[in-house]
Amino acid sequence: MADPSPYPGTPRWAKVFGIIVLVLLVVAMMFIGGGEHGPGRHAPSGDAGGQVPSSSVMEDGAPPEGGRG
Amino acid sequence: MIMTPRLRKFALAAHITSSVGWIGAVAGYIALDVAAATSEDAQSLRAAYLAMELIAWYVIVPLALASLLTGLVMSLGTKWGLFRHYWVLISLLLTIIATVVLLVETQTISYFADIAADPTTSSDDLRALGSTLVHSAGGTVVLLVILVLNVYKPRGMTRYGWCKQHEQRKVLEP
């Protein structure tokens, strides 16, 4: 019985794909790690309606995710 | 356990139906998401947020879970296996990630719907809610990547798959 051929290694496309996913994850974590991420970021303030809901993203003056200016 | 051809075709039909259905449902959801992101009309906003919750819970979530489950059945019941080929492994990981993110995002969707369903919510508060467009668009991209992987099935075995293949060849050799 012939010896089995050695494992050729991870294919290039899988390595490239993995690198792209890692980069995207890092970018995503930078956005998520910047503040609250979840429905709480859209929670309205304690006052009655008519006020723009507070958001940790707005702490830096940036518009909330998906919000209209 | 390798499935019989008839069972395999049934499982494949179920997997294609749920997976492509998932993509189609998200496309419909995105139409509502865009409306929620761009509309200034309070009535349209309320309708969009309420419809988004219905589609998410009653269409997208069941299809996502069905796609994951049928995908597991297809891989475990055929020669492809679950961990032998990179395209299967990566498809599985992406499907799990997409499903988890979807389930987490339903909290936001339900929150928006609850606000929209409240008749005392002002138009300004409705307009300030925003949308889930980033997640729905990102999810669509992930699903399309999975679709491409499943159609093209790029070559490449994992080390585990390589070893399994050689074990099976040893058994078959006289």
mmCIF file of C-alpha atoms in Angstrom:
data_model
loop_
_atom_site.group_PDB
_atom_site.id
_atom_site.type_symbol
_atom_site.label_atom_id
_atom_site.label_comp_id
_atom_site.label_asym_id
_atom_site.label_seq_id
_atom_site.Cartn_x
_atom_site.Cartn_y
_atom_site.Cartn_z
ATOM 1 C CA MET A 1 0.000 0.000 0.000
ATOM 2 C CA ALA A 2 1.413 3.395 -1.047
ATOM 3 C CA ASP A 3 2.000 5.982 1.644
ATOM 4 C CA PRO A 4 -0.780 8.580 1.709
ATOM 5 C CA SER A 5 0.156 11.880 0.100
ATOM 6 C CA PRO A 6 0.824 14.685 2.568
ATOM 7 C CA TYR A 7 -1.960 17.123 3.417
ATOM 8 C CA PRO A 8 -1.714 19.982 0.865
ATOM 9 C CA GLY A 9 -2.724 22.612 3.374
ATOM 10 C CA THR A 10 -5.507 25.164 3.585
ATOM 11 C CA PRO A 11 -6.520 26.408 0.111
ATOM 12 C CA ARG A 12 -5.641 29.989 -0.752
ATOM 13 C CA TRP A 13 -9.258 31.079 -1.187
ATOM 14 C CA ALA A 14 -10.059 29.929 2.377
ATOM 15 C CA LYS A 15 -7.073 31.857 3.770
ATOM 16 C CA VAL A 16 -8.053 35.026 1.884
ATOM 17 C CA PHE A 17 -11.647 34.606 3.021
ATOM 18 C CA GLY A 18 -10.553 34.192 6.626
ATOM 19 C CA ILE A 19 -8.433 37.348 6.483
ATOM 20 C CA ILE A 20 -11.315 39.354 5.033
ATOM 21 C CA VAL A 21 -13.688 38.092 7.728
ATOM 22 C CA LEU A 22 -11.152 38.946 10.459
ATOM 23 C CA VAL A 23 -10.735 42.476 9.127
ATOM 24 C CA LEU A 24 -14.507 42.944 8.953
ATOM 25 C CA LEU A 25 -14.869 41.618 12.508
ATOM 26 C CA VAL A 26 -12.278 44.079 13.783
ATOM 27 C CA VAL A 27 -14.045 46.942 12.019
ATOM 28 C CA ALA A 28 -17.405 45.772 13.403
ATOM 29 C CA MET A 29 -15.999 45.519 16.933
ATOM 30 C CA MET A 30 -14.712 49.083 16.630
ATOM 31 C CA PHE A 31 -18.253 50.256 15.884
ATOM 32 C CA ILE A 32 -19.911 48.016 18.474
ATOM 33 C CA GLY A 33 -17.328 48.719 21.142
ATOM 34 C CA GLY A 34 -17.915 52.449 20.752
ATOM 35 C CA GLY A 35 -21.041 52.276 22.890
ATOM 36 C CA GLU A 36 -24.305 50.551 23.593
ATOM 37 C CA HIS A 37 -25.336 48.166 20.879
ATOM 38 C CA GLY A 38 -28.912 47.033 21.028
ATOM 39 C CA PRO A 39 -32.403 48.409 21.326
ATOM 40 C CA GLY A 40 -31.318 50.392 24.392
ATOM 41 C CA ARG A 41 -29.422 52.823 22.193
ATOM 42 C CA HIS A 42 -32.783 53.932 20.812
ATOM 43 C CA ALA A 43 -34.391 54.328 24.241
ATOM 44 C CA PRO A 44 -36.162 57.662 24.522
ATOM 45 C CA SER A 45 -35.277 60.043 27.346
ATOM 46 C CA GLY A 46 -37.407 60.106 30.490
ATOM 47 C CA ASP A 47 -39.355 63.215 29.373
ATOM 48 C CA ALA A 48 -42.576 63.185 27.352
ATOM 49 C CA GLY A 49 -42.520 62.657 23.587
ATOM 50 C CA GLY A 50 -41.122 65.153 21.149
ATOM 51 C CA GLN A 51 -37.490 64.679 22.140
ATOM 52 C CA VAL A 52 -34.917 62.835 20.066
ATOM 53 C CA PRO A 53 -34.020 59.571 21.827
ATOM 54 C CA SER A 54 -30.605 59.585 23.499
ATOM 55 C CA SER A 55 -27.935 57.364 22.083
ATOM 56 C CA SER A 56 -24.386 56.685 23.187
ATOM 57 C CA VAL A 57 -23.370 57.129 19.538
ATOM 58 C CA MET A 58 -24.652 60.687 19.738
ATOM 59 C CA GLU A 59 -22.316 61.448 22.643
ATOM 60 C CA ASP A 60 -19.642 62.298 20.132
ATOM 61 C CA GLY A 61 -22.028 64.348 18.033
ATOM 62 C CA ALA A 62 -22.330 61.626 15.381
ATOM 63 C CA PRO A 63 -25.817 60.723 14.090
ATOM 64 C CA PRO A 64 -27.366 57.503 15.413
ATOM 65 C CA GLU A 65 -27.110 54.359 13.263
ATOM 66 C CA GLY A 66 -29.673 54.540 10.498
ATOM 67 C CA GLY A 67 -31.119 57.739 11.886
ATOM 68 C CA ARG A 68 -32.181 60.588 9.730
ATOM 69 C CA GLY A 69 -30.485 63.940 10.201
ATOM 70 C CA MET B 1 -25.293 7.827 7.830
ATOM 71 C CA ILE B 2 -25.542 8.396 4.071
ATOM 72 C CA MET B 3 -29.093 9.130 2.917
ATOM 73 C CA THR B 4 -30.828 7.212 0.159
ATOM 74 C CA PRO B 5 -31.124 9.167 -3.126
ATOM 75 C CA ARG B 6 -34.824 9.832 -2.597
ATOM 76 C CA LEU B 7 -34.308 11.104 0.947
ATOM 77 C CA ARG B 8 -31.324 13.162 -0.170
ATOM 78 C CA LYS B 9 -33.410 14.885 -2.854
ATOM 79 C CA PHE B 10 -36.135 15.637 -0.330
ATOM 80 C CA ALA B 11 -33.600 17.084 2.098
ATOM 81 C CA LEU B 12 -31.998 19.087 -0.717
ATOM 82 C CA ALA B 13 -35.391 20.487 -1.771
ATOM 83 C CA ALA B 14 -36.119 21.474 1.821
ATOM 84 C CA HIS B 15 -32.698 23.107 2.174
ATOM 85 C CA ILE B 16 -32.996 25.073 -1.085
ATOM 86 C CA THR B 17 -36.522 26.181 -0.209
ATOM 87 C CA SER B 18 -35.610 27.435 3.239
ATOM 88 C CA SER B 19 -32.291 29.008 2.220
ATOM 89 C CA VAL B 20 -33.507 30.826 -0.887
ATOM 90 C CA GLY B 21 -36.714 31.687 0.948
ATOM 91 C CA TRP B 22 -34.569 33.278 3.677
ATOM 92 C CA ILE B 23 -32.841 35.458 1.089
ATOM 93 C CA GLY B 24 -36.166 36.453 -0.464
ATOM 94 C CA ALA B 25 -37.726 37.255 2.903
ATOM 95 C CA VAL B 26 -34.777 39.477 3.807
ATOM 96 C CA ALA B 27 -35.151 41.263 0.463
ATOM 97 C CA GLY B 28 -38.767 42.040 1.317
ATOM 98 C CA TYR B 29 -37.729 43.099 4.815
ATOM 99 C CA ILE B 30 -35.141 45.488 3.353
ATOM 100 C CA ALA B 31 -37.876 47.230 1.362
ATOM 101 C CA LEU B 32 -39.638 48.000 4.650
ATOM 102 C CA ASP B 33 -36.334 48.895 6.300
ATOM 103 C CA VAL B 34 -35.600 51.451 3.582
ATOM 104 C CA ALA B 35 -39.076 52.907 4.081
ATOM 105 C CA ALA B 36 -38.407 53.147 7.825
ATOM 106 C CA ALA B 37 -35.082 54.864 7.168
ATOM 107 C CA THR B 38 -36.339 57.396 4.629
ATOM 108 C CA SER B 39 -40.002 58.081 5.276
ATOM 109 C CA GLU B 40 -41.107 61.194 7.135
ATOM 110 C CA ASP B 41 -44.774 60.198 7.252
ATOM 111 C CA ALA B 42 -45.762 58.896 10.688
ATOM 112 C CA GLN B 43 -48.380 56.505 9.318
ATOM 113 C CA SER B 44 -45.899 54.927 6.898
ATOM 114 C CA LEU B 45 -43.329 54.601 9.669
ATOM 115 C CA ARG B 46 -45.768 52.860 12.009
ATOM 116 C CA ALA B 47 -46.825 50.480 9.241
ATOM 117 C CA ALA B 48 -43.216 49.722 8.300
ATOM 118 C CA TYR B 49 -42.066 48.969 11.854
ATOM 119 C CA LEU B 50 -45.080 46.764 12.564
ATOM 120 C CA ALA B 51 -44.680 44.867 9.294
ATOM 121 C CA MET B 52 -40.942 44.438 9.907
ATOM 122 C CA GLU B 53 -41.666 42.673 13.190
ATOM 123 C CA LEU B 54 -44.209 40.354 11.580
ATOM 124 C CA ILE B 55 -41.902 39.401 8.731
ATOM 125 C CA ALA B 56 -38.934 38.950 11.048
ATOM 126 C CA TRP B 57 -40.644 36.685 13.571
ATOM 127 C CA TYR B 58 -43.000 34.724 11.338
ATOM 128 C CA VAL B 59 -40.967 34.369 8.158
ATOM 129 C CA ILE B 60 -37.263 35.170 8.505
ATOM 130 C CA VAL B 61 -36.539 33.477 11.843
ATOM 131 C CA PRO B 62 -38.306 30.183 10.941
ATOM 132 C CA LEU B 63 -36.608 30.094 7.533
ATOM 133 C CA ALA B 64 -33.219 30.797 9.082
ATOM 134 C CA LEU B 65 -33.594 27.976 11.588
ATOM 135 C CA ALA B 66 -34.906 25.632 8.875
ATOM 136 C CA SER B 67 -31.973 26.511 6.627
ATOM 137 C CA LEU B 68 -29.510 25.772 9.412
ATOM 138 C CA LEU B 69 -31.195 22.499 10.315
ATOM 139 C CA THR B 70 -31.578 21.231 6.735
ATOM 140 C CA GLY B 71 -28.010 22.257 6.016
ATOM 141 C CA LEU B 72 -26.828 20.100 8.901
ATOM 142 C CA VAL B 73 -28.918 17.190 7.601
ATOM 143 C CA MET B 74 -27.531 17.621 4.069
ATOM 144 C CA SER B 75 -23.927 17.695 5.202
ATOM 145 C CA LEU B 76 -24.142 14.862 7.717
ATOM 146 C CA GLY B 77 -26.231 12.688 5.408
ATOM 147 C CA THR B 78 -24.026 12.961 2.330
ATOM 148 C CA LYS B 79 -20.382 12.366 1.400
ATOM 149 C CA TRP B 80 -19.621 16.051 2.000
ATOM 150 C CA GLY B 81 -19.735 15.785 5.784
ATOM 151 C CA LEU B 82 -19.746 18.722 8.154
ATOM 152 C CA PHE B 83 -16.012 19.317 8.721
ATOM 153 C CA ARG B 84 -14.331 17.721 5.701
ATOM 154 C CA HIS B 85 -14.563 20.490 3.137
ATOM 155 C CA TYR B 86 -13.819 24.181 3.679
ATOM 156 C CA TRP B 87 -16.830 25.384 1.707
ATOM 157 C CA VAL B 88 -19.158 23.353 3.980
ATOM 158 C CA LEU B 89 -17.389 24.473 7.162
ATOM 159 C CA ILE B 90 -17.378 28.145 6.200
ATOM 160 C CA SER B 91 -21.029 27.968 5.067
ATOM 161 C CA LEU B 92 -21.953 26.441 8.417
ATOM 162 C CA LEU B 93 -20.083 29.116 10.395
ATOM 163 C CA LEU B 94 -21.579 31.952 8.357
ATOM 164 C CA THR B 95 -25.076 30.495 8.724
ATOM 165 C CA ILE B 96 -24.675 30.202 12.485
ATOM 166 C CA ILE B 97 -23.361 33.773 12.732
ATOM 167 C CA ALA B 98 -26.184 35.104 10.540
ATOM 168 C CA THR B 99 -28.781 33.245 12.614
ATOM 169 C CA VAL B 100 -27.375 34.459 15.934
ATOM 170 C CA VAL B 101 -27.173 38.077 14.751
ATOM 171 C CA LEU B 102 -30.732 37.769 13.422
ATOM 172 C CA LEU B 103 -32.045 36.481 16.748
ATOM 173 C CA VAL B 104 -30.272 39.268 18.637
ATOM 174 C CA GLU B 105 -31.558 41.892 16.188
ATOM 175 C CA THR B 106 -35.160 40.767 16.722
ATOM 176 C CA GLN B 107 -34.945 42.541 20.077
ATOM 177 C CA THR B 108 -34.422 45.849 18.285
ATOM 178 C CA ILE B 109 -37.116 45.038 15.735
ATOM 179 C CA SER B 110 -39.642 44.200 18.449
ATOM 180 C CA TYR B 111 -38.661 47.332 20.372
ATOM 181 C CA PHE B 112 -39.311 49.483 17.290
ATOM 182 C CA ALA B 113 -42.642 47.735 16.725
ATOM 183 C CA ASP B 114 -43.707 48.282 20.336
ATOM 184 C CA ILE B 115 -42.916 51.996 20.036
ATOM 185 C CA ALA B 116 -44.759 52.199 16.718
ATOM 186 C CA ALA B 117 -47.786 50.334 18.086
ATOM 187 C CA ASP B 118 -48.099 52.789 20.968
ATOM 188 C CA PRO B 119 -50.664 55.391 19.853
ATOM 189 C CA THR B 120 -49.136 57.950 22.219
ATOM 190 C CA THR B 121 -45.774 57.865 20.429
ATOM 191 C CA SER B 122 -45.180 61.200 18.745
ATOM 192 C CA SER B 123 -44.239 61.569 15.089
ATOM 193 C CA ASP B 124 -40.865 62.989 16.092
ATOM 194 C CA ASP B 125 -40.071 59.954 18.258
ATOM 195 C CA LEU B 126 -41.099 57.663 15.396
ATOM 196 C CA ARG B 127 -38.809 59.468 12.954
ATOM 197 C CA ALA B 128 -35.937 59.310 15.418
ATOM 198 C CA LEU B 129 -36.110 55.513 15.828
ATOM 199 C CA GLY B 130 -33.975 54.803 12.760
ATOM 200 C CA SER B 131 -33.739 51.466 11.018
ATOM 201 C CA THR B 132 -31.975 48.108 11.026
ATOM 202 C CA LEU B 133 -30.638 48.676 7.538
ATOM 203 C CA VAL B 134 -27.015 48.000 8.436
ATOM 204 C CA HIS B 135 -27.870 44.561 9.799
ATOM 205 C CA SER B 136 -30.339 43.614 7.070
ATOM 206 C CA ALA B 137 -27.975 44.710 4.280
ATOM 207 C CA GLY B 138 -25.016 43.019 5.958
ATOM 208 C CA GLY B 139 -27.059 39.879 6.461
ATOM 209 C CA THR B 140 -27.982 39.831 2.791
ATOM 210 C CA VAL B 141 -24.310 39.987 1.820
ATOM 211 C CA VAL B 142 -23.528 37.067 4.142
ATOM 212 C CA LEU B 143 -26.387 35.004 2.689
ATOM 213 C CA LEU B 144 -25.222 35.700 -0.852
ATOM 214 C CA VAL B 145 -21.695 34.608 0.064
ATOM 215 C CA ILE B 146 -23.116 31.355 1.438
ATOM 216 C CA LEU B 147 -25.143 30.933 -1.766
ATOM 217 C CA VAL B 148 -22.010 31.336 -3.910
ATOM 218 C CA LEU B 149 -20.066 28.856 -1.786
ATOM 219 C CA ASN B 150 -22.863 26.289 -2.043
ATOM 220 C CA VAL B 151 -23.186 26.616 -5.814
ATOM 221 C CA TYR B 152 -19.489 26.728 -6.731
ATOM 222 C CA LYS B 153 -18.229 24.425 -3.953
ATOM 223 C CA PRO B 154 -14.595 25.573 -4.184
ATOM 224 C CA ARG B 155 -12.043 22.829 -3.678
ATOM 225 C CA GLY B 156 -10.188 22.347 -0.447
ATOM 226 C CA MET B 157 -10.349 19.724 2.263
ATOM 227 C CA THR B 158 -9.643 20.242 5.916
ATOM 228 C CA ARG B 159 -6.962 18.167 7.558
ATOM 229 C CA TYR B 160 -9.703 16.125 9.210
ATOM 230 C CA GLY B 161 -11.372 15.530 5.846
ATOM 231 C CA TRP B 162 -8.036 14.567 4.286
ATOM 232 C CA CYS B 163 -7.405 11.972 6.988
ATOM 233 C CA LYS B 164 -10.960 10.613 6.707
ATOM 234 C CA GLN B 165 -10.606 10.278 2.944
ATOM 235 C CA HIS B 166 -7.432 8.245 3.321
ATOM 236 C CA GLU B 167 -8.996 6.045 5.987
ATOM 237 C CA GLN B 168 -11.844 5.238 3.623
ATOM 238 C CA ARG B 169 -9.399 4.498 0.777
ATOM 239 C CA LYS B 170 -7.491 2.099 3.025
ATOM 240 C CA VAL B 171 -10.723 0.248 3.760
ATOM 241 C CA LEU B 172 -11.580 -0.011 0.068
ATOM 242 C CA GLU B 173 -8.118 -1.144 -1.028
ATOM 243 C CA PRO B 174 -7.726 -4.967 -1.326
#
